[in-house]
CSV table of C-alpha atoms and ligand atoms in Angstrom, one decimal:
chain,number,residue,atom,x,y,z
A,20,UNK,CA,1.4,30.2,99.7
A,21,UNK,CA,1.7,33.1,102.0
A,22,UNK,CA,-0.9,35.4,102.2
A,23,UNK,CA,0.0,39.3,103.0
A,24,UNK,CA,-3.1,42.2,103.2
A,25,UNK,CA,-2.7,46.2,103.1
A,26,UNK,CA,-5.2,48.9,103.1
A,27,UNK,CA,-5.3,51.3,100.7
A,28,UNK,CA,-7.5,54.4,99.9
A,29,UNK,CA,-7.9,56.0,96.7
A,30,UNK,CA,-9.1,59.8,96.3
A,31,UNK,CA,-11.3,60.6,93.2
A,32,UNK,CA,-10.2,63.2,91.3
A,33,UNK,CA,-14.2,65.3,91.8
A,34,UNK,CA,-16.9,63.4,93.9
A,35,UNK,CA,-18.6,60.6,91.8
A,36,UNK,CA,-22.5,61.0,91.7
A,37,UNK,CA,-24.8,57.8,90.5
A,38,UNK,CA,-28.6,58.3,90.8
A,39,UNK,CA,-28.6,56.3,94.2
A,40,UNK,CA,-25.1,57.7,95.6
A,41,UNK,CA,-21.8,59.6,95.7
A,42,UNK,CA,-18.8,58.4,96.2
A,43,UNK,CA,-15.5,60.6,97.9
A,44,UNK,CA,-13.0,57.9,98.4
A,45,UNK,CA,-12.3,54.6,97.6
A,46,UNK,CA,-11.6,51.8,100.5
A,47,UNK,CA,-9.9,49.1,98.4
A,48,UNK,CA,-7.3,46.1,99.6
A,49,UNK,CA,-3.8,45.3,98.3
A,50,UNK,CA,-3.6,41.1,98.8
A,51,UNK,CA,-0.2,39.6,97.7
A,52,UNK,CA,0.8,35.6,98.0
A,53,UNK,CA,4.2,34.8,98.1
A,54,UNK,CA,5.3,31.5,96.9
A,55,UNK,CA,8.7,30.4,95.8
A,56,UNK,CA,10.3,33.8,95.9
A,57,UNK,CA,7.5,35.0,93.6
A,58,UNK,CA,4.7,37.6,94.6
A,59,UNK,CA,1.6,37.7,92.9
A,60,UNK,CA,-0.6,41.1,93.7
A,61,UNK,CA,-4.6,41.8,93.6
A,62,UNK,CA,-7.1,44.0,94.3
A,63,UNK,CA,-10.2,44.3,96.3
A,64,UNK,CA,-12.8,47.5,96.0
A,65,UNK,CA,-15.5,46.0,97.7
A,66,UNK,CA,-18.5,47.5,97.3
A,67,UNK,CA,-21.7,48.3,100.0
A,68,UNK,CA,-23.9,47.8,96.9
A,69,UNK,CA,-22.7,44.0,97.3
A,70,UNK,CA,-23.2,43.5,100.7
A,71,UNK,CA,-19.0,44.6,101.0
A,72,UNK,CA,-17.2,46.7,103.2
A,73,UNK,CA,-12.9,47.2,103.5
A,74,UNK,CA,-13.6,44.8,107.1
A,75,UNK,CA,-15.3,42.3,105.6
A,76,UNK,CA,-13.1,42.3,102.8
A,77,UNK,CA,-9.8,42.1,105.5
A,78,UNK,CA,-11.9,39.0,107.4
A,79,UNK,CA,-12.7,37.2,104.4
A,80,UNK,CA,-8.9,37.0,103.6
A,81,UNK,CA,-8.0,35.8,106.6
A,82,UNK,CA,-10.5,33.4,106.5
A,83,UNK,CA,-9.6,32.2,103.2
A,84,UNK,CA,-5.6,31.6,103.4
A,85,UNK,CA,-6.4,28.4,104.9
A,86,UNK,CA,-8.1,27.2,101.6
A,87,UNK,CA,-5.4,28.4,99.1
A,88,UNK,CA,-3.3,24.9,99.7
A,89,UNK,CA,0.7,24.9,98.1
A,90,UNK,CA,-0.2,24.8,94.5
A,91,UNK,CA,-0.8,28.0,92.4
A,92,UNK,CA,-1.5,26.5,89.5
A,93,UNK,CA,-4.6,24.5,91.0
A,94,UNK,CA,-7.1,27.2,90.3
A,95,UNK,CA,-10.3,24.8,89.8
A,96,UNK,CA,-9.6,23.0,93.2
A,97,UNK,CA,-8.4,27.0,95.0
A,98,UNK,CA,-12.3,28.1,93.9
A,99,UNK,CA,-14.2,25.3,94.7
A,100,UNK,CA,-12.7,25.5,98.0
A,101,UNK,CA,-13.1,28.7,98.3
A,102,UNK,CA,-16.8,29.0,97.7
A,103,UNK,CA,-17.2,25.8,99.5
A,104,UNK,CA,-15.7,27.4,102.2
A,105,UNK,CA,-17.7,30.6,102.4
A,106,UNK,CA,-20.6,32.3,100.0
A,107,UNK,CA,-20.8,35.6,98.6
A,108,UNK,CA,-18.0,38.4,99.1
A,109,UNK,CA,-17.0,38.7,95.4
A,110,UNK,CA,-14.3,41.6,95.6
A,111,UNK,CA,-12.3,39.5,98.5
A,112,UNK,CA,-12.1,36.6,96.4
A,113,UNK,CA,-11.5,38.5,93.3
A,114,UNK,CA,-8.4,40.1,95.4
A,115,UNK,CA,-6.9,36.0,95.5
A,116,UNK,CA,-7.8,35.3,91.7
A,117,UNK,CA,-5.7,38.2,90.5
A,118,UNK,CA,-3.1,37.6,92.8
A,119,UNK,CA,-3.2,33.8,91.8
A,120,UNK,CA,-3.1,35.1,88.0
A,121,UNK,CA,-0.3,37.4,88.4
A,122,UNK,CA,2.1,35.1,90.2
A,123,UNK,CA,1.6,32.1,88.1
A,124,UNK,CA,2.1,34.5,85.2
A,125,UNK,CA,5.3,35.8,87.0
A,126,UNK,CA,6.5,31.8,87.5
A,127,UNK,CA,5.8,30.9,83.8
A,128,UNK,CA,7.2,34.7,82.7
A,129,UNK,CA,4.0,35.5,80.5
A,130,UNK,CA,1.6,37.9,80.1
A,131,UNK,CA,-1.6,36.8,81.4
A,132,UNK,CA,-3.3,37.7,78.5
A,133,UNK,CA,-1.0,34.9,76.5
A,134,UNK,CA,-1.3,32.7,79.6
A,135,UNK,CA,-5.2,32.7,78.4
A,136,UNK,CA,-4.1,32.5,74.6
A,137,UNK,CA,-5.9,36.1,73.7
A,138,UNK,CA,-4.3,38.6,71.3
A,139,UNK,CA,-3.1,41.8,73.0
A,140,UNK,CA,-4.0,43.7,69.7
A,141,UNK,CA,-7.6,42.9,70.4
A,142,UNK,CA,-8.2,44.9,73.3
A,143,UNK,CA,-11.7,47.5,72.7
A,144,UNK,CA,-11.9,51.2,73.1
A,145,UNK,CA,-12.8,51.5,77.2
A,146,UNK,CA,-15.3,54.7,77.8
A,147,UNK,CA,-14.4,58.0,79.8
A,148,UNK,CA,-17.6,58.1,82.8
A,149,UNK,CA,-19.1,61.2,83.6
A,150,UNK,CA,-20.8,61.0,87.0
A,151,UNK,CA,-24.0,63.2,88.0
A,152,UNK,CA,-23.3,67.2,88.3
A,153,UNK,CA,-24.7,70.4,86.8
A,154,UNK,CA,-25.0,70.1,83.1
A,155,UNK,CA,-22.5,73.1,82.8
A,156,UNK,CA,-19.8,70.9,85.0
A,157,UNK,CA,-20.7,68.0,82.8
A,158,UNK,CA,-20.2,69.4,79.5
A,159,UNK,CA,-17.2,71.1,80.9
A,160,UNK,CA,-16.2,67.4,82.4
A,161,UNK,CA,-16.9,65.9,78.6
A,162,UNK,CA,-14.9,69.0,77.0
A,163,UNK,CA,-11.5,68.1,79.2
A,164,UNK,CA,-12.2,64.0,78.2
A,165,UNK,CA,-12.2,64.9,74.5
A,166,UNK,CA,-9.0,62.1,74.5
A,167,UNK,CA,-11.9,59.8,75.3
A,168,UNK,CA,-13.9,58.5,72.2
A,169,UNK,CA,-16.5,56.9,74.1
A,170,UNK,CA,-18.4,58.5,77.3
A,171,UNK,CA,-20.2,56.9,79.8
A,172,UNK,CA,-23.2,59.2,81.0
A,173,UNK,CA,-24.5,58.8,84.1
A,174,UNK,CA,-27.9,59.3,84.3
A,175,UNK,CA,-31.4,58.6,86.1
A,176,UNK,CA,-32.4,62.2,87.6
A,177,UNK,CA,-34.7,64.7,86.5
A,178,UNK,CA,-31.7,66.7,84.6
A,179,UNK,CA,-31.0,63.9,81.9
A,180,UNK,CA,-32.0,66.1,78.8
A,181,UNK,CA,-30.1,69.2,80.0
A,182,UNK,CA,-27.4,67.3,80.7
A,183,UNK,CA,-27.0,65.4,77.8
A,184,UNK,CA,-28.4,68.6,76.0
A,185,UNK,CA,-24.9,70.6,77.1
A,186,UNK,CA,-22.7,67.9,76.9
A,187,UNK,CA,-23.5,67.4,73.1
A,188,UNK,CA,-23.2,70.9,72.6
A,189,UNK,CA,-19.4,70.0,73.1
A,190,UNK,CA,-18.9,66.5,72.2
A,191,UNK,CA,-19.4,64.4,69.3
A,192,UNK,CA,-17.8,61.5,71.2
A,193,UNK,CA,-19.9,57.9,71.4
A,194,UNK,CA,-22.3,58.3,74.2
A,195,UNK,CA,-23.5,54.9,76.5
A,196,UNK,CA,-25.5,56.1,79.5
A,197,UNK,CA,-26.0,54.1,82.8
A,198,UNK,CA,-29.3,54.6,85.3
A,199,UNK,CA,-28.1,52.5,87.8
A,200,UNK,CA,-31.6,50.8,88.7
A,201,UNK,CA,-32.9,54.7,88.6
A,202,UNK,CA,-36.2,54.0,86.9
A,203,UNK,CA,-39.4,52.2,87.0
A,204,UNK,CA,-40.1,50.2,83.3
A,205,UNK,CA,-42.8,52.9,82.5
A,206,UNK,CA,-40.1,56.0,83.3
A,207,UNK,CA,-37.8,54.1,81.8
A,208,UNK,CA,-39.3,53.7,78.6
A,209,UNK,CA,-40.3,57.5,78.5
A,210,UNK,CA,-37.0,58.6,79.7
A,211,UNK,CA,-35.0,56.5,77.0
A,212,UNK,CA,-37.1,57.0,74.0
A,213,UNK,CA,-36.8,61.1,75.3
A,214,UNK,CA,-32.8,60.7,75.4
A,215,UNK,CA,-32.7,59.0,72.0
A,216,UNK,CA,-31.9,61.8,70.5
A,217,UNK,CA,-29.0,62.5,71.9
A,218,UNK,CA,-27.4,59.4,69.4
A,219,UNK,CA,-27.0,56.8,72.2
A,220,UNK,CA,-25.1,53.7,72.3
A,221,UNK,CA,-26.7,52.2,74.3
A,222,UNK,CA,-28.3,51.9,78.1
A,223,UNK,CA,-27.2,50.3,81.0
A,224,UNK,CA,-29.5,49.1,83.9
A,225,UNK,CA,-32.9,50.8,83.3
A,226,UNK,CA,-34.5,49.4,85.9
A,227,UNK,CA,-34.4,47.7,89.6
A,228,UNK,CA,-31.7,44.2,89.4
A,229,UNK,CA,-34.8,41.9,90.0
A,230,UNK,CA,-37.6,43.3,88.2
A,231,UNK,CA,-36.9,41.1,84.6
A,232,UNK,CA,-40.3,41.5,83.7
A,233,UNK,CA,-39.7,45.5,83.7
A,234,UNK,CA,-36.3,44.6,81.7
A,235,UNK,CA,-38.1,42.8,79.0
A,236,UNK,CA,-41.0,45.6,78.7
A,237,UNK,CA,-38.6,48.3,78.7
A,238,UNK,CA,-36.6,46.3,76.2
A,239,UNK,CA,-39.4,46.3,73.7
A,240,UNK,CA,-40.1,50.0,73.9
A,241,UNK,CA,-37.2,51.2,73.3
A,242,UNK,CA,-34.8,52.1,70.1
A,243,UNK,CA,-31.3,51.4,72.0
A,244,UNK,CA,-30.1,48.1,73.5
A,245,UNK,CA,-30.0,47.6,77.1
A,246,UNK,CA,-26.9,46.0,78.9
A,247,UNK,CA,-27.3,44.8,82.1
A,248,UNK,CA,-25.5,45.5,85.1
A,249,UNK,CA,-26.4,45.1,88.7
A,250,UNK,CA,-28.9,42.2,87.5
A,251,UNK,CA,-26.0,40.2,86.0
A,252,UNK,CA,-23.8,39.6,88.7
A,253,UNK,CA,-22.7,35.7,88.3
A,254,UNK,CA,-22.7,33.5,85.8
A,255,UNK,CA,-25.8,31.9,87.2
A,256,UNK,CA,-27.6,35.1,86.3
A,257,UNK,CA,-27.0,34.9,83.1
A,258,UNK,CA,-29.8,31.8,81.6
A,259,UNK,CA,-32.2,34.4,83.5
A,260,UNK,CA,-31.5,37.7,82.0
A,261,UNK,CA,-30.7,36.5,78.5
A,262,UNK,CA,-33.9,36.9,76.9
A,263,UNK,CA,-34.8,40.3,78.5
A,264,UNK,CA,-31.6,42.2,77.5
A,265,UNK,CA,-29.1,42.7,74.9
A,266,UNK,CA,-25.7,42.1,76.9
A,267,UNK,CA,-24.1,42.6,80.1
A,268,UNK,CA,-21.5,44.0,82.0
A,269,UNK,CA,-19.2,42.3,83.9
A,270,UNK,CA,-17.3,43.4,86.9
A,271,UNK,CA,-14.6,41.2,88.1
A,272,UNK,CA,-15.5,43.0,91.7
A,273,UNK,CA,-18.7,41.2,91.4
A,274,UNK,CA,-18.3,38.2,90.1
A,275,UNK,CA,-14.9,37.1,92.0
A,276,UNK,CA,-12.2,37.6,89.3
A,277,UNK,CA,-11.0,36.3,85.9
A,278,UNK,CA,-12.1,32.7,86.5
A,279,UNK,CA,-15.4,33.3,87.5
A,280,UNK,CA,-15.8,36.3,84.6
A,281,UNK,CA,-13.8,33.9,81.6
A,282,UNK,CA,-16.9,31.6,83.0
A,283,UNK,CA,-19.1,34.0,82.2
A,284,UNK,CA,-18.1,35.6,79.0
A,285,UNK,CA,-18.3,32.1,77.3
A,286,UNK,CA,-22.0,31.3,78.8
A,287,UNK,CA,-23.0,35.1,77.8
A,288,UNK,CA,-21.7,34.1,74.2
A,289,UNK,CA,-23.6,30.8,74.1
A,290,UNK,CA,-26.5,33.1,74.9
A,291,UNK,CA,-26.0,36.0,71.8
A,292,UNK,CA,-25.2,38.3,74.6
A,293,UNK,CA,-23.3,41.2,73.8
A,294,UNK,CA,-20.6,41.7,76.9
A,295,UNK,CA,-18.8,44.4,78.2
A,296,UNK,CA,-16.5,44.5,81.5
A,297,UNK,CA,-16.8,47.3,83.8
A,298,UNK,CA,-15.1,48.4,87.2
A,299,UNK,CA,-15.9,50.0,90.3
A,300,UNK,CA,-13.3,52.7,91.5
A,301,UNK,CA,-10.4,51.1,91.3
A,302,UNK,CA,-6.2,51.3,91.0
A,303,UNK,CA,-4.3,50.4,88.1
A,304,UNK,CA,-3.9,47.0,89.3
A,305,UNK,CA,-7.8,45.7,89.0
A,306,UNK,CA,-7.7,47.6,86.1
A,307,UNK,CA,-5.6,46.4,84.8
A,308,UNK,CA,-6.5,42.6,85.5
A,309,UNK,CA,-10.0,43.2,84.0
A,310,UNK,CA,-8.1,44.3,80.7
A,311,UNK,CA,-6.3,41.1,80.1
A,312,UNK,CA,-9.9,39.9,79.5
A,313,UNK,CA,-10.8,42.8,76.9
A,314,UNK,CA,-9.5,40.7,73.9
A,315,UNK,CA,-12.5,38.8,74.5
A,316,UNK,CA,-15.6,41.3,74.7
A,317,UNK,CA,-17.3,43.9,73.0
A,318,UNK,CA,-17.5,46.9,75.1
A,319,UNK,CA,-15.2,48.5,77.8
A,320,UNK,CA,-15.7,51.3,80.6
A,321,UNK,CA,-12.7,50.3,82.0
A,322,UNK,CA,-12.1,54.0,83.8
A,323,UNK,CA,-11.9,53.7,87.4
A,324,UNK,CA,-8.4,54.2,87.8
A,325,UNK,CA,-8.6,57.2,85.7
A,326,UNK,CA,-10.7,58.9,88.0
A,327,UNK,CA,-8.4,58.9,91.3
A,328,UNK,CA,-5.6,61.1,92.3
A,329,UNK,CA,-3.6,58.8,94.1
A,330,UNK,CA,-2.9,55.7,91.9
A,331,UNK,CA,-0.3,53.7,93.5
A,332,UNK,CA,0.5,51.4,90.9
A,333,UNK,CA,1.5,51.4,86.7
A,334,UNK,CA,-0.3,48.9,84.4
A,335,UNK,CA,-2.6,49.2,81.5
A,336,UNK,CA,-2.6,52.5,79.9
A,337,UNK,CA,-5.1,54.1,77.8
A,338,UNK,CA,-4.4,56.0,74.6
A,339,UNK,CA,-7.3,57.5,72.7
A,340,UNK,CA,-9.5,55.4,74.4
A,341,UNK,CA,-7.8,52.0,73.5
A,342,UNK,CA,-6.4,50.0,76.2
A,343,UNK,CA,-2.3,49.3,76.0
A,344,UNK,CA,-2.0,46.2,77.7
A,345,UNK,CA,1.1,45.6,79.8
A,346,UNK,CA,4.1,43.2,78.5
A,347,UNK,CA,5.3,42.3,81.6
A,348,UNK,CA,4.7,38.7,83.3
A,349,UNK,CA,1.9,38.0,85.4
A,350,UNK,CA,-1.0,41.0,84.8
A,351,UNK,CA,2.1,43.2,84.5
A,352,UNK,CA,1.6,45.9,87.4
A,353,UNK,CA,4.7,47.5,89.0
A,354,UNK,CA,4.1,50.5,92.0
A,355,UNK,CA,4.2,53.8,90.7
A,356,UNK,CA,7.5,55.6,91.2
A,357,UNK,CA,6.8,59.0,90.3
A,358,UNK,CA,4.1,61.1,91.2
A,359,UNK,CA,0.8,61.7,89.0
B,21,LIG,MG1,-23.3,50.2,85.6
């Protein structure tokens, strides 16, 4: 297999505010393997959060085509070398696993949703997010998603209630909010009993990714369920956040693609977990990767590519909220050949 690497940026739409950052652009990777005539494409968006950055991503590709071997199909024996051969970097590796998905797909001409025996039709609703801004640019952000029957609030600032306030004023949409590790479990608890009334889902990452203890307590004080997110980040976290939360979220940017995450949808299950899959900001092409999966979970915020300006590529699509997937082979991504 030949390995082939391109930067790309992508350019969000309006700057994306979490409580600990804000995000302009994008620095993601295109990685393709070529074998047989065939090309299979991924994705990196690495992430700083993770300990990623675009060169880190570019040196961990060249440092992993020498464990790919000749034989697409060999995914077991690709990742165990691959994690043998170097730890960590999750988005890099996640890059090969799609790429390996979509051109073993492409040989066998299917769908890699049918390649993993899941029914298309199954696929959730994904959530619109709205990032951090004044609460009259939020509800005016919520008002041009009404398409979207399910928003994804961003939250964990001293503006929560007026924010949430003014965007219920124009939205009766199903609202999920995320804190991003914003709050200490006693804030936490205050803060999410306060926002109750605003008819929540439910929350994402209350507190700080290691503090489980904090999880737990804030899990017993509070009416909504919590879904984890930056303290579920492998499928050896799981067996340790189980019994202080009520699900987590799953980003194939964090755990190193379909393989790893199809690991840990199945040990979340065995564990009552509810699971969603997320993204970070990202093209239709991871997008669209992590939505041959959706059959399988619960909840989806499976957005990123519907915050940029600059797609460059065609794949799921979203109407109402529910998530089209593709029919082509392999994860069924072409480039985009008209503009946006
Ligand atoms: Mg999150």
């Amino acid at each position: 297999m030949k390995l082939s690497v391109k930067p790309f940026d992508l350019k969000l739409t309006t700057p994306f505010r979490i409580s600990r950052h804000v995000q302009y652009t994008a620095a993601n990777v295109l990685a393709q393997l070529s074998y047989e005539g065939v090309t299979g494409m991924g994705e990196a968006a690495p992430s700083e959060h993770y300990g990623e950055y675009r060169e880190t991503v570019l040196a961990t590709l060249k440092l992993l085509e020498n464990e790919l071997g000749d034989d697409p199909f060999a995914l077991d024996d690709i990742f165990k070398r691959i994690n043998r051969a170097l730890r960590l970097n999750p988005s890099a590796k996640a890059a090969l696993d799609m790429a390996l998905y979509d051109l073993i797909g492409k040989l066998l001409n299917v769908p890699v949703y049918k390649l993993l025996g899941l029914n298309a039709a199954q696929t959730p609703l994904t959530s619109f997010t709205i990032g951090i801004d004044t609460p009259e640019n939020m509800a005016r952000k919520a008002l041009a998603a009404r398409d979207y029957p399910i928003l994804k609030i961003k939250v964990g600032t001293p503006n929560d209630r007026a924010n949430l306030k003014a965007i219920r004023e124009v939205s009766n949409a199903v609202i999920r909010v995320d804190a991003n590790t914003a709050w200490s479990p006693k804030e936490a608890v205050r803060a999410i009993n306060e926002l109750a009334e605003f008819d929540l889902e439910f929350v994402e990452q209350p507190v700080a990714p290691h503090d489980l203890a904090g999880l737990k307590y804030v899990r017993e004080h509070v009416p909504l369920p919590i879904i984890t997110d930056e303290s579920s980040i492998t499928v050896e976290d799981i067996p340790r956040v189980a019994a202080c939360t009520d699900g987590i979220n799953i980003k194939l940017m964090k755990c190193g693609g379909l393989y790893h995450a199809l690991k840990m949808i199945h040990v979340a299950r065995a564990h009552n977990l509810k699971i969603m899959i997320g993204c970070m900001i990202e093209s239709s092409l991871a997008i669209t990767a992590a939505a041959h999966l959706t059959p399988l979970i619960d909840y989806a915020d499976l957005d990123g590519h519907l915050l940029v300006d600059n797609d460059p590529y065609v794949g799921v699509s979203v109407e109402q909220g529910k998530l089209i997937l593709p029919e082509g082979p392999g994860l069924g991504v072409t480039e985009r050949t008209t503009a946006m």
